[in-house]
mmCIF file of N, CA and C in Angstrom:
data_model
loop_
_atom_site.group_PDB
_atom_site.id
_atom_site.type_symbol
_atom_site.label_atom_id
_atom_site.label_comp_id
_atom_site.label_asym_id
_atom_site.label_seq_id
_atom_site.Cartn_x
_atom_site.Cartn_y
_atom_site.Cartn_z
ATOM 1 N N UNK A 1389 4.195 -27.208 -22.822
ATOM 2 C CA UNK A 1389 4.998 -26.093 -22.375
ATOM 3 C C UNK A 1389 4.956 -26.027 -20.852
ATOM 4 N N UNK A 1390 5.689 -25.894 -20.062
ATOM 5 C CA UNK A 1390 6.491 -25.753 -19.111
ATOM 6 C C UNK A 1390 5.947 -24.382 -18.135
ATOM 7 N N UNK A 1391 5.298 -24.366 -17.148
ATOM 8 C CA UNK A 1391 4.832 -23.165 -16.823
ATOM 9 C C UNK A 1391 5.620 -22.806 -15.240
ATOM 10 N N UNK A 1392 6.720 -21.648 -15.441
ATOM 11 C CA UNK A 1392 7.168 -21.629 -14.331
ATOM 12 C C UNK A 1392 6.956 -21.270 -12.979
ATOM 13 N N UNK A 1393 7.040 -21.578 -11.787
ATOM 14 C CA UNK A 1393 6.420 -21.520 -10.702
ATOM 15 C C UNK A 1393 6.714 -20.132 -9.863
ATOM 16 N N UNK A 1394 5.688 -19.669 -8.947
ATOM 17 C CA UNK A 1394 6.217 -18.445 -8.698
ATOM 18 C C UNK A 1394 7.484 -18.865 -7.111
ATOM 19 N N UNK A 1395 8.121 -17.822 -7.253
ATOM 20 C CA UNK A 1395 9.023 -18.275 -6.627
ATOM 21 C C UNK A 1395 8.989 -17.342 -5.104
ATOM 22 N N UNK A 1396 8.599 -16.327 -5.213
ATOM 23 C CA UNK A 1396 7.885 -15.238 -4.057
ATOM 24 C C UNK A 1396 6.937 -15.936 -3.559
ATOM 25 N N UNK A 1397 7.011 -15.108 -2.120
ATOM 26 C CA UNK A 1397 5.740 -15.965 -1.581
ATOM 27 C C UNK A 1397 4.627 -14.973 -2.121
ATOM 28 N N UNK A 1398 4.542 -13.447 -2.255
ATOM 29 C CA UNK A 1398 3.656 -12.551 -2.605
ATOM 30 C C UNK A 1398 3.044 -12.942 -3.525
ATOM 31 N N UNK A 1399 3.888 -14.078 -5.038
ATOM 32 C CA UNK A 1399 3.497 -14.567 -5.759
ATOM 33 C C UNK A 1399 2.666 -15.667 -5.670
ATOM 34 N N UNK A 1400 2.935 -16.290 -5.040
ATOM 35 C CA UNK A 1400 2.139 -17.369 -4.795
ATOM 36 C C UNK A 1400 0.939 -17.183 -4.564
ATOM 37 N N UNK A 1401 1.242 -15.666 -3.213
ATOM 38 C CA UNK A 1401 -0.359 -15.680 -2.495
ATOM 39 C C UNK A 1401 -1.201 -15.372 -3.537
ATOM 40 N N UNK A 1402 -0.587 -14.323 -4.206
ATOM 41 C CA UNK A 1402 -1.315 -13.715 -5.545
ATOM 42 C C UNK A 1402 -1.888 -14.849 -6.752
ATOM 43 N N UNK A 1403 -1.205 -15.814 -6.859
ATOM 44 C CA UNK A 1403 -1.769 -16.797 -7.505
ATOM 45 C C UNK A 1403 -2.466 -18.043 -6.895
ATOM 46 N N UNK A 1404 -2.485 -17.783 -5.636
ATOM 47 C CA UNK A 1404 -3.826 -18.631 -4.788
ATOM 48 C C UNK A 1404 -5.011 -17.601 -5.045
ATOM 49 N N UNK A 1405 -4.902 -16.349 -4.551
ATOM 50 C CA UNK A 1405 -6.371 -15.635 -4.619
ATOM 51 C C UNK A 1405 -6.760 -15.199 -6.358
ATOM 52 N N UNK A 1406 -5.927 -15.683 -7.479
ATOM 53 C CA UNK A 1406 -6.873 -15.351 -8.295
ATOM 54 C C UNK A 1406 -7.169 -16.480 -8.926
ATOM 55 N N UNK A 1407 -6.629 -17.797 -8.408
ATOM 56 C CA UNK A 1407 -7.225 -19.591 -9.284
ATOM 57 C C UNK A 1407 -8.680 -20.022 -8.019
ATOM 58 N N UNK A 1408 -9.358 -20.996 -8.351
ATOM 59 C CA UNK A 1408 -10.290 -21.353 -7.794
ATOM 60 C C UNK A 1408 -10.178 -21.816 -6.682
ATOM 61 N N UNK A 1409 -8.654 -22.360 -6.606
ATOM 62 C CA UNK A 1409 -8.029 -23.056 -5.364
ATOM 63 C C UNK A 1409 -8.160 -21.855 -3.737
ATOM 64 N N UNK A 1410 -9.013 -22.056 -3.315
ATOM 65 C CA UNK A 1410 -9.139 -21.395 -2.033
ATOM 66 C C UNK A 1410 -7.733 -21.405 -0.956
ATOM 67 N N UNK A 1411 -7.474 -20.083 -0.582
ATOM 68 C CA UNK A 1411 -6.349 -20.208 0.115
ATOM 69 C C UNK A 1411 -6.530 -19.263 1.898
ATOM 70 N N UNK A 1412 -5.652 -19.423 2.655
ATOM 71 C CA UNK A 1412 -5.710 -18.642 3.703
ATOM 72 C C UNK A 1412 -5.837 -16.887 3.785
ATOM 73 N N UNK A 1413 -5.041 -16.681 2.411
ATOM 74 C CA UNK A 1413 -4.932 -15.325 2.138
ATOM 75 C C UNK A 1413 -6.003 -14.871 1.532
ATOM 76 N N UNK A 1414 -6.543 -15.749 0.871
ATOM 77 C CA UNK A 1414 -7.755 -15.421 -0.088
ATOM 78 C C UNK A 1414 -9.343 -14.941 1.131
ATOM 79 N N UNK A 1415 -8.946 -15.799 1.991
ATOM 80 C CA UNK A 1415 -10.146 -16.052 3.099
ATOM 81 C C UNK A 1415 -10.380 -15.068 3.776
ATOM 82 N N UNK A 1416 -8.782 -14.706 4.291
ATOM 83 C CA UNK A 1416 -8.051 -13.086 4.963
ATOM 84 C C UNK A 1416 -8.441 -11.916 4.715
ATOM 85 N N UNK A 1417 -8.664 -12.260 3.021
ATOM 86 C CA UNK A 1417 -9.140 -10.754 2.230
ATOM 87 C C UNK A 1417 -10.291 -10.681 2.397
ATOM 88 N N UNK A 1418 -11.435 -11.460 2.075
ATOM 89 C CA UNK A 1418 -12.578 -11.776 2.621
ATOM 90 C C UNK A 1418 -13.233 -11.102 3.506
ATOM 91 N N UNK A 1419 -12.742 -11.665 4.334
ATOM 92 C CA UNK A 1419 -13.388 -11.424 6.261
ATOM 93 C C UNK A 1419 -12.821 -9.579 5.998
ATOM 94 N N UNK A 1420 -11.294 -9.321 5.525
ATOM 95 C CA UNK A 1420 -11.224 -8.277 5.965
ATOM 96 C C UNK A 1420 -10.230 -7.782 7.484
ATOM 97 N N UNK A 1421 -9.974 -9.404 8.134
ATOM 98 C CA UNK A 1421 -9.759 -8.855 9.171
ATOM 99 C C UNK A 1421 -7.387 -8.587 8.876
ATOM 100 N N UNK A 1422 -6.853 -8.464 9.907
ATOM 101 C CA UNK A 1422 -5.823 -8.565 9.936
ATOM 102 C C UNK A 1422 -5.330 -7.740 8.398
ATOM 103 N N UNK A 1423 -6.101 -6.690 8.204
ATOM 104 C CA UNK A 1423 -5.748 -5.742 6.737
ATOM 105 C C UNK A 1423 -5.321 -4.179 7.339
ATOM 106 N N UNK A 1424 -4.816 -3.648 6.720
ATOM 107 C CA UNK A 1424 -4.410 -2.095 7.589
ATOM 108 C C UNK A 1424 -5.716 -1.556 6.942
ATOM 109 N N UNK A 1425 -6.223 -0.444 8.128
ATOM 110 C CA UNK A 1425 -7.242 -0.052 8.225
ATOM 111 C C UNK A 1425 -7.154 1.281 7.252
ATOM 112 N N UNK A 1426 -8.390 1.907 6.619
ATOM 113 C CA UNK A 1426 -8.472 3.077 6.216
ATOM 114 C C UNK A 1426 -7.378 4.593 6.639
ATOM 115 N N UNK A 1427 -7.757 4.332 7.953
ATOM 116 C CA UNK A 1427 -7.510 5.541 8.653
ATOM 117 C C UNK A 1427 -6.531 5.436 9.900
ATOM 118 N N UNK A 1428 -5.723 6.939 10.362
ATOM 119 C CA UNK A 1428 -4.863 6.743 11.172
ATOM 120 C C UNK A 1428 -5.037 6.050 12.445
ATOM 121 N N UNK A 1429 -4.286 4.997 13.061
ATOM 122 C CA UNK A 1429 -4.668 4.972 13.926
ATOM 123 C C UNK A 1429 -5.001 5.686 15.470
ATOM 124 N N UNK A 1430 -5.905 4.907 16.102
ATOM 125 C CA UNK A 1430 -6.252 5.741 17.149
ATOM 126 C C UNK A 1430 -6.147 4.732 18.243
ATOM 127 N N UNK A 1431 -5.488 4.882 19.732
ATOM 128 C CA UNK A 1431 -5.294 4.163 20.338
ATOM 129 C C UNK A 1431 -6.295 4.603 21.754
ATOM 130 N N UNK A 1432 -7.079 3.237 21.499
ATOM 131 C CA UNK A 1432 -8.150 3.347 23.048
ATOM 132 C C UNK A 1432 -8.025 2.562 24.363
ATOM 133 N N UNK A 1433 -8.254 3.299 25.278
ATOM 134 C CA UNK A 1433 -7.461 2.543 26.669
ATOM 135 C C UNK A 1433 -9.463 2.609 27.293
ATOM 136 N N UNK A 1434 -9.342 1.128 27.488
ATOM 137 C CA UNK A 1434 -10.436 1.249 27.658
ATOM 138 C C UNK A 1434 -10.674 1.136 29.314
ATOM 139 N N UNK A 1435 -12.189 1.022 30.505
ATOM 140 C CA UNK A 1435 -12.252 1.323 31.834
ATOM 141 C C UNK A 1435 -11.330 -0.038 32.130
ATOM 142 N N UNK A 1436 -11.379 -1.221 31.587
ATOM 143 C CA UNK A 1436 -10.620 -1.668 32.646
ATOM 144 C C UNK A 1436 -9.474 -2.110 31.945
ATOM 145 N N UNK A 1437 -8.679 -1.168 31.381
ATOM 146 C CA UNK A 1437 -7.479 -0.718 31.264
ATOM 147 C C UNK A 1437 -6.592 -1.577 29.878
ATOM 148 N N UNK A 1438 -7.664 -2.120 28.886
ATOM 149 C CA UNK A 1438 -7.485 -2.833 27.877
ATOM 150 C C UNK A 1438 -6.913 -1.976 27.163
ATOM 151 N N UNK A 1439 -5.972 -2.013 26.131
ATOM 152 C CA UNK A 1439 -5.502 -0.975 24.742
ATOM 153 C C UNK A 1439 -6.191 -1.679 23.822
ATOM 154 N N UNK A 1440 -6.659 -0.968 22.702
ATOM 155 C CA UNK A 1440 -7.018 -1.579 21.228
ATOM 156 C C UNK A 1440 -6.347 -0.464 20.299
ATOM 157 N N UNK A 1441 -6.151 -0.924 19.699
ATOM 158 C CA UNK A 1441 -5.417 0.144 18.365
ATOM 159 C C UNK A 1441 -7.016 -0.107 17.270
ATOM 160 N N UNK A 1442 -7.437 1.504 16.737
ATOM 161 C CA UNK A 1442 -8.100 1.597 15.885
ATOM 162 C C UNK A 1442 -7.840 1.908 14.618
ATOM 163 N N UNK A 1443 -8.020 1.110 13.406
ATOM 164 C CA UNK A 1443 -8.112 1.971 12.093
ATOM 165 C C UNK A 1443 -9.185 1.848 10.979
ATOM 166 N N UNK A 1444 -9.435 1.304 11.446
ATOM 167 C CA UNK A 1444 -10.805 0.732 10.097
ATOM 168 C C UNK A 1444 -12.690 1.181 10.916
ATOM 169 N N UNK A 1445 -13.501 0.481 10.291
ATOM 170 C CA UNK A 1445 -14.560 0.637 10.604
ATOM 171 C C UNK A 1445 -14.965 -0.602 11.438
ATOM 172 N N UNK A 1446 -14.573 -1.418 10.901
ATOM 173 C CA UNK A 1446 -14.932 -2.892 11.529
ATOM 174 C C UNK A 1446 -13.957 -2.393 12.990
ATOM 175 N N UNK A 1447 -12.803 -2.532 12.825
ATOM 176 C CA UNK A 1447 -12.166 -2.499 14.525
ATOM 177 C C UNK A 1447 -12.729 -1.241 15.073
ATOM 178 N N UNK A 1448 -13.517 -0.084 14.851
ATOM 179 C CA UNK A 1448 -14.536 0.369 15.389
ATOM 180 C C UNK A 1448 -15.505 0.077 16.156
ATOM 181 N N UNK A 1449 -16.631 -0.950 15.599
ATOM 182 C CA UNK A 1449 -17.185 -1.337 15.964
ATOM 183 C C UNK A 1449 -17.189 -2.420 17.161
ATOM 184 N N UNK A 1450 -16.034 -3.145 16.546
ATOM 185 C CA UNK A 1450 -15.576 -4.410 17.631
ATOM 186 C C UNK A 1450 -14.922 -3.452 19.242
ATOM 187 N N UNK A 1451 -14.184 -2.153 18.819
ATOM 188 C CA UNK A 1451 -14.236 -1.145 19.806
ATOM 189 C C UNK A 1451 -15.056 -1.147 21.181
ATOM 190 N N UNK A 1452 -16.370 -0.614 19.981
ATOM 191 C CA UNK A 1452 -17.520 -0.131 21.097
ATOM 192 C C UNK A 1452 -17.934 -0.920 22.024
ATOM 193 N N UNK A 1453 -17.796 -2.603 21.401
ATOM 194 C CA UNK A 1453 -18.080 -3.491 22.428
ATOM 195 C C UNK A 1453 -17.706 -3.510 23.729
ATOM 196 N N UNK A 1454 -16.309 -2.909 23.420
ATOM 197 C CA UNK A 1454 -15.503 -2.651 24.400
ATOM 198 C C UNK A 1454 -16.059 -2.401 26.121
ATOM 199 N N UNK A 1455 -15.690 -2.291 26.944
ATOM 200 C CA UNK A 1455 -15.950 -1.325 28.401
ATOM 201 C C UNK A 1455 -15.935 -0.197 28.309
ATOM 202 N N UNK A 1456 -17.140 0.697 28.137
ATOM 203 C CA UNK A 1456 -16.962 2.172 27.860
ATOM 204 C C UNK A 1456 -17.731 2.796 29.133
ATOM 205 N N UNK A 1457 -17.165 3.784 29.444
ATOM 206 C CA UNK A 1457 -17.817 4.913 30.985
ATOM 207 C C UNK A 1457 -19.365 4.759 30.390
ATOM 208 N N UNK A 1458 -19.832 5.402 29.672
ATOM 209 C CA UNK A 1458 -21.365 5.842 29.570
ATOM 210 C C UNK A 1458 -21.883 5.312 28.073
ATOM 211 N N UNK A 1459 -22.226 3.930 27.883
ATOM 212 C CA UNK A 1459 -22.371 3.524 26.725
ATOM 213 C C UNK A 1459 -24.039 4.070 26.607
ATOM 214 N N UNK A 1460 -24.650 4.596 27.321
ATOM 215 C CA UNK A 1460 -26.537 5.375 27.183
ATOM 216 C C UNK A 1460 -25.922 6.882 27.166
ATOM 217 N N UNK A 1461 -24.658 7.518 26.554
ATOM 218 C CA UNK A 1461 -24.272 8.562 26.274
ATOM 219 C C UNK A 1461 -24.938 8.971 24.803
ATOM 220 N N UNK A 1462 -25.246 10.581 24.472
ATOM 221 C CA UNK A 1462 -25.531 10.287 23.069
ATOM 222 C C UNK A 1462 -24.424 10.092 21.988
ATOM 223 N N UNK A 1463 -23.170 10.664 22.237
ATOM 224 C CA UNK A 1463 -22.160 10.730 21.585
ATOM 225 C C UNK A 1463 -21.562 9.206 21.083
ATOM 226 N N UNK A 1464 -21.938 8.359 21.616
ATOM 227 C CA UNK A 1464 -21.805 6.584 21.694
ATOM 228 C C UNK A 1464 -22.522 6.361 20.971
ATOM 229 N N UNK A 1465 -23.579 6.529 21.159
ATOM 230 C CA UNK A 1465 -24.898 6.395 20.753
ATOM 231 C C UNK A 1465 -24.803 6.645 18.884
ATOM 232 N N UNK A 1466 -24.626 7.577 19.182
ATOM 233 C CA UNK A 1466 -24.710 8.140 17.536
ATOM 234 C C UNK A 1466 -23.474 7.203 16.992
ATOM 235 N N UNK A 1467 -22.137 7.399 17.531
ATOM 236 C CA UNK A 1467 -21.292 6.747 16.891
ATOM 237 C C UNK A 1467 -21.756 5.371 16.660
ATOM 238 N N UNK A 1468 -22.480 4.741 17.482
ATOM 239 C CA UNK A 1468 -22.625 3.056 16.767
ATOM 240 C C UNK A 1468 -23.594 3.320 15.830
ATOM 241 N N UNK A 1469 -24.491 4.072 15.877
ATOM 242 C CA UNK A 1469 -25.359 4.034 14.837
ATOM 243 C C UNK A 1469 -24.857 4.729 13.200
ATOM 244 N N UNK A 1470 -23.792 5.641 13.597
ATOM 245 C CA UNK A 1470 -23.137 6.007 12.089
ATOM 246 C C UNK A 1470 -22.389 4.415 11.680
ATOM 247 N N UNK A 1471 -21.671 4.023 12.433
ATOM 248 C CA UNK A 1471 -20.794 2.629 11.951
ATOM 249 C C UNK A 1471 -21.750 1.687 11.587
ATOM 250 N N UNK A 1472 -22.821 1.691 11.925
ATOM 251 C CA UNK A 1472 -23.791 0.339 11.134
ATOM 252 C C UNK A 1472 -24.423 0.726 9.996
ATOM 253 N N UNK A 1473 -24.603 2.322 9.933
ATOM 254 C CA UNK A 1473 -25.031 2.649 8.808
ATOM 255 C C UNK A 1473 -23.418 2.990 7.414
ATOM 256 N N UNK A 1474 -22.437 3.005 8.320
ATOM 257 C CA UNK A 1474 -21.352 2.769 6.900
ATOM 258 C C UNK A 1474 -21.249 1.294 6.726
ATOM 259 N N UNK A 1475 -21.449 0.612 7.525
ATOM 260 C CA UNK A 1475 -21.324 -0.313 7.192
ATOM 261 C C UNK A 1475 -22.281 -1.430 5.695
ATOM 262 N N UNK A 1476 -23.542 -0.385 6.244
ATOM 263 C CA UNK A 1476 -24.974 -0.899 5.240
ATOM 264 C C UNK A 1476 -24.320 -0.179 4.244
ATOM 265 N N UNK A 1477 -23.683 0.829 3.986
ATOM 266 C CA UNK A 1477 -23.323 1.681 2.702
ATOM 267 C C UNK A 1477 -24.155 3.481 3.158
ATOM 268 N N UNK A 1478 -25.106 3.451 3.739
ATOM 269 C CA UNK A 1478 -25.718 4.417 3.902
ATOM 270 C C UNK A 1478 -25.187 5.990 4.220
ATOM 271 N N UNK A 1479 -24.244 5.677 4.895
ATOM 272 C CA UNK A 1479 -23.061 6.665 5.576
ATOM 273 C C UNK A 1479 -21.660 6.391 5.113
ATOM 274 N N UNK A 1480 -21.467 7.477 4.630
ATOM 275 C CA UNK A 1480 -19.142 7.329 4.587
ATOM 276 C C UNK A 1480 -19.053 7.140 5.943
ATOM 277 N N UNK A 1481 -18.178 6.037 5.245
ATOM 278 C CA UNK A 1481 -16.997 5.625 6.780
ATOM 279 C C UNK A 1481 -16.442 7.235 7.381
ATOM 280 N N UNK A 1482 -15.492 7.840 6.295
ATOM 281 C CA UNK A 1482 -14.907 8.962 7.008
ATOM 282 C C UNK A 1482 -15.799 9.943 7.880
ATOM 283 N N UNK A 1483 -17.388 9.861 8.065
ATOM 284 C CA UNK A 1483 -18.082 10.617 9.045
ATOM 285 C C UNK A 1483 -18.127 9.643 10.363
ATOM 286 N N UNK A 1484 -18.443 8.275 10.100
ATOM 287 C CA UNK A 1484 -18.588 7.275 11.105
ATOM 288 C C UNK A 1484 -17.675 7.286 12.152
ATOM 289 N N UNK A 1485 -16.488 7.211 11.528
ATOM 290 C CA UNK A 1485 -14.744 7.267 12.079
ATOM 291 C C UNK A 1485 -14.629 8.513 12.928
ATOM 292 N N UNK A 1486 -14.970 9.473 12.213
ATOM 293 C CA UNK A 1486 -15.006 10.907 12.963
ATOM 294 C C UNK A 1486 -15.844 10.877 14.310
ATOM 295 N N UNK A 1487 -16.885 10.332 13.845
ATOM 296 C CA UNK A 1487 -18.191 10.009 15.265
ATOM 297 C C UNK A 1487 -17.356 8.884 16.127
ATOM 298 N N UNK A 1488 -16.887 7.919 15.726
ATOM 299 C CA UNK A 1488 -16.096 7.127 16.488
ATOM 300 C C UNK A 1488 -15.227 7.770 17.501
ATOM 301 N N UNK A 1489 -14.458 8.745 17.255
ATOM 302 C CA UNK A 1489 -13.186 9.313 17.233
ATOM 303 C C UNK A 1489 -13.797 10.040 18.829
ATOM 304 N N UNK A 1490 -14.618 10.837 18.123
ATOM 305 C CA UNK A 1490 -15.594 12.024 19.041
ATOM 306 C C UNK A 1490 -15.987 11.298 20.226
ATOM 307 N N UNK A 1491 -16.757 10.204 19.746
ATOM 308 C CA UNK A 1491 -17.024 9.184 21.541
ATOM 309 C C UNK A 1491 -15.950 9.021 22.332
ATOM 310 N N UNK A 1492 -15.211 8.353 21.507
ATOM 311 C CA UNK A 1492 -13.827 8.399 22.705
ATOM 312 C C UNK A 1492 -13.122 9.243 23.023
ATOM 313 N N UNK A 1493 -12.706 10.191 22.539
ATOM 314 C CA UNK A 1493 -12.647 11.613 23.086
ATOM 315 C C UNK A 1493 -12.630 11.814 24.279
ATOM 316 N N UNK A 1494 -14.547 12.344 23.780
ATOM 317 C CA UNK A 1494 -15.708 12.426 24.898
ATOM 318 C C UNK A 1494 -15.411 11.929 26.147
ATOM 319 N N UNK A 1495 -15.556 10.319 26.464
ATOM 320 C CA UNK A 1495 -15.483 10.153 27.257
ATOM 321 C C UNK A 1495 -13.837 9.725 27.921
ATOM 322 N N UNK A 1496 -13.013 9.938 27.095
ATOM 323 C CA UNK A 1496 -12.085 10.206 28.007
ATOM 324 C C UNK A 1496 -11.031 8.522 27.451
ATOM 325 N N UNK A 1497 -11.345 7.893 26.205
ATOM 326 C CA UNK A 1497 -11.082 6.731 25.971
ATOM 327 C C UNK A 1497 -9.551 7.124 25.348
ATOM 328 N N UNK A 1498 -9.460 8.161 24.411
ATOM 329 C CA UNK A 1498 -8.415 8.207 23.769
ATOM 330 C C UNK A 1498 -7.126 8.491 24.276
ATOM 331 N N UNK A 1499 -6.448 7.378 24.170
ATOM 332 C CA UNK A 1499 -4.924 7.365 24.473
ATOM 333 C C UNK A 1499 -4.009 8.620 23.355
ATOM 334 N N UNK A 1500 -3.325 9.803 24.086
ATOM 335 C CA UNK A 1500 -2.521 10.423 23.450
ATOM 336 C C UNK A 1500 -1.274 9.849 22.591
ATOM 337 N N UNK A 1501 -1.079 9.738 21.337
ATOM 338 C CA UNK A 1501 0.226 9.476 20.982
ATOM 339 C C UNK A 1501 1.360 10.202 20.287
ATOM 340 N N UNK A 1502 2.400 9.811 20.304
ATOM 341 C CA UNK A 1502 3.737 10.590 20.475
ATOM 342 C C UNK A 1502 4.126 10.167 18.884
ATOM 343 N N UNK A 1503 4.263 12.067 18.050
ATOM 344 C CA UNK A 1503 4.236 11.950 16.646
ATOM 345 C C UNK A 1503 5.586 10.607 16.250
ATOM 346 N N UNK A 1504 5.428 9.813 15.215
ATOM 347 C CA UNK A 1504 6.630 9.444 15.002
ATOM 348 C C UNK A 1504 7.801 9.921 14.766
ATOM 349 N N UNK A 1505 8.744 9.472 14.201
ATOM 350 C CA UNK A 1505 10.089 9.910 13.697
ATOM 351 C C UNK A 1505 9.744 10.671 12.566
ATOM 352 N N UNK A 1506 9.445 9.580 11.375
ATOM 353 C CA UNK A 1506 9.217 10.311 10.561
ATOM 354 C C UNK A 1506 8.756 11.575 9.915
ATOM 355 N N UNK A 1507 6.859 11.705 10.981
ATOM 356 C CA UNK A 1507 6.639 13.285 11.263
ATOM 357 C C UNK A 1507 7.379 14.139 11.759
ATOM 358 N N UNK A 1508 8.711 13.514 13.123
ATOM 359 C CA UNK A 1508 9.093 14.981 13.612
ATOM 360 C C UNK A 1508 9.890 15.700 12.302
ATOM 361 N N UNK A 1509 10.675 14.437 11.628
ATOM 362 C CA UNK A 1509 11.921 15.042 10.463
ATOM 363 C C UNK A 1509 10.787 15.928 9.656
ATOM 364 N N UNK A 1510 9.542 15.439 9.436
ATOM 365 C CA UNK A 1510 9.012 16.279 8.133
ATOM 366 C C UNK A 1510 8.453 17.775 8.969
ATOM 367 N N UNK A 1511 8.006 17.620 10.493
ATOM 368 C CA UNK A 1511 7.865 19.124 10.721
ATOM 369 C C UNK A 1511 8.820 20.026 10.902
ATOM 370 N N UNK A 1512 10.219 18.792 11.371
ATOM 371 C CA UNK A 1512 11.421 20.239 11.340
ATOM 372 C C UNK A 1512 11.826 20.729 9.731
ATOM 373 N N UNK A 1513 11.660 20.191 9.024
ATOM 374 C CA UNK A 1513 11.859 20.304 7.654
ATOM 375 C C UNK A 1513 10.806 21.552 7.339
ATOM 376 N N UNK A 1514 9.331 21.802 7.335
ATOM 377 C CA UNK A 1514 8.655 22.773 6.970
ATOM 378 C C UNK A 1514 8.657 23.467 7.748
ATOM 379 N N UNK A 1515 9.370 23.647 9.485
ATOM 380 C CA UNK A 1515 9.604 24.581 9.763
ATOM 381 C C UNK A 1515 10.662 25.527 9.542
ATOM 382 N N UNK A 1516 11.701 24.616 9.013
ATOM 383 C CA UNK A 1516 12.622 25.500 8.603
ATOM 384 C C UNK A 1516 12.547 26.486 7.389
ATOM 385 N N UNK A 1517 11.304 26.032 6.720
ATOM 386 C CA UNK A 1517 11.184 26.909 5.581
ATOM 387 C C UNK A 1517 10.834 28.064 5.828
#
């Protein structure tokens, strides 16, 4: 019998990551990296004037590496230490992220951004109610 081939690529990928045959996508999922993150993003402009877009825990961390004003701050401080402990399992991400969030803040990292489209239609919409 005749087994037909997938003809999508979604299919395909999907039938590389569940046969034994190791694939790029399979590897992708893995590591984790290049996946949309948990949480909204947050955009950090760092001292010497780098952008990173944040959403996950891992691009958190890879974050902090970053150039930061006062990395012997406690607010830093704590935040890397919540992200290694979500990372061990010990801590929810969603407190880590929050501590993340709070450092850059703090020191002045977080880039303001401009609601999308989509939000403005949905706030003129519940404001009109």
């Amino acid at each position: 019998m005749l087994k037909a081939k997938p003809t999508s690529r979604v299919a395909r990928r999907l039938k590389d990551a569940t046969t034994s045959r190791p694939s790029r996508y399979a590897d992708l999922a893995k590591r984790g990296s290049r996946t949309m993150g948990k949480f909204l993003p947050l955009l950090i402009r760092f001292v010497d004037g780098r952008l990173m877009q944040v959403s996950s825990i891992t691009e958190a961390e890879l974050a902090l590496a970053g150039q930061w004003p006062n990395k012997e701050a406690d607010v830093y401080r704590e935040a890397a230490r919540l992200l290694v402990a979500a990372r061990e399992g010990t801590c929810t991400p969603d407190i880590a992220f929050i501590a993340f969030e709070k450092a850059a803040r703090q020191q002045r990292l977080l880039k303001p951004r401009k609601p999308s489209s989509g939000l403005r239609i949905l706030d003129s919409l519940s404001e009109s109610n």
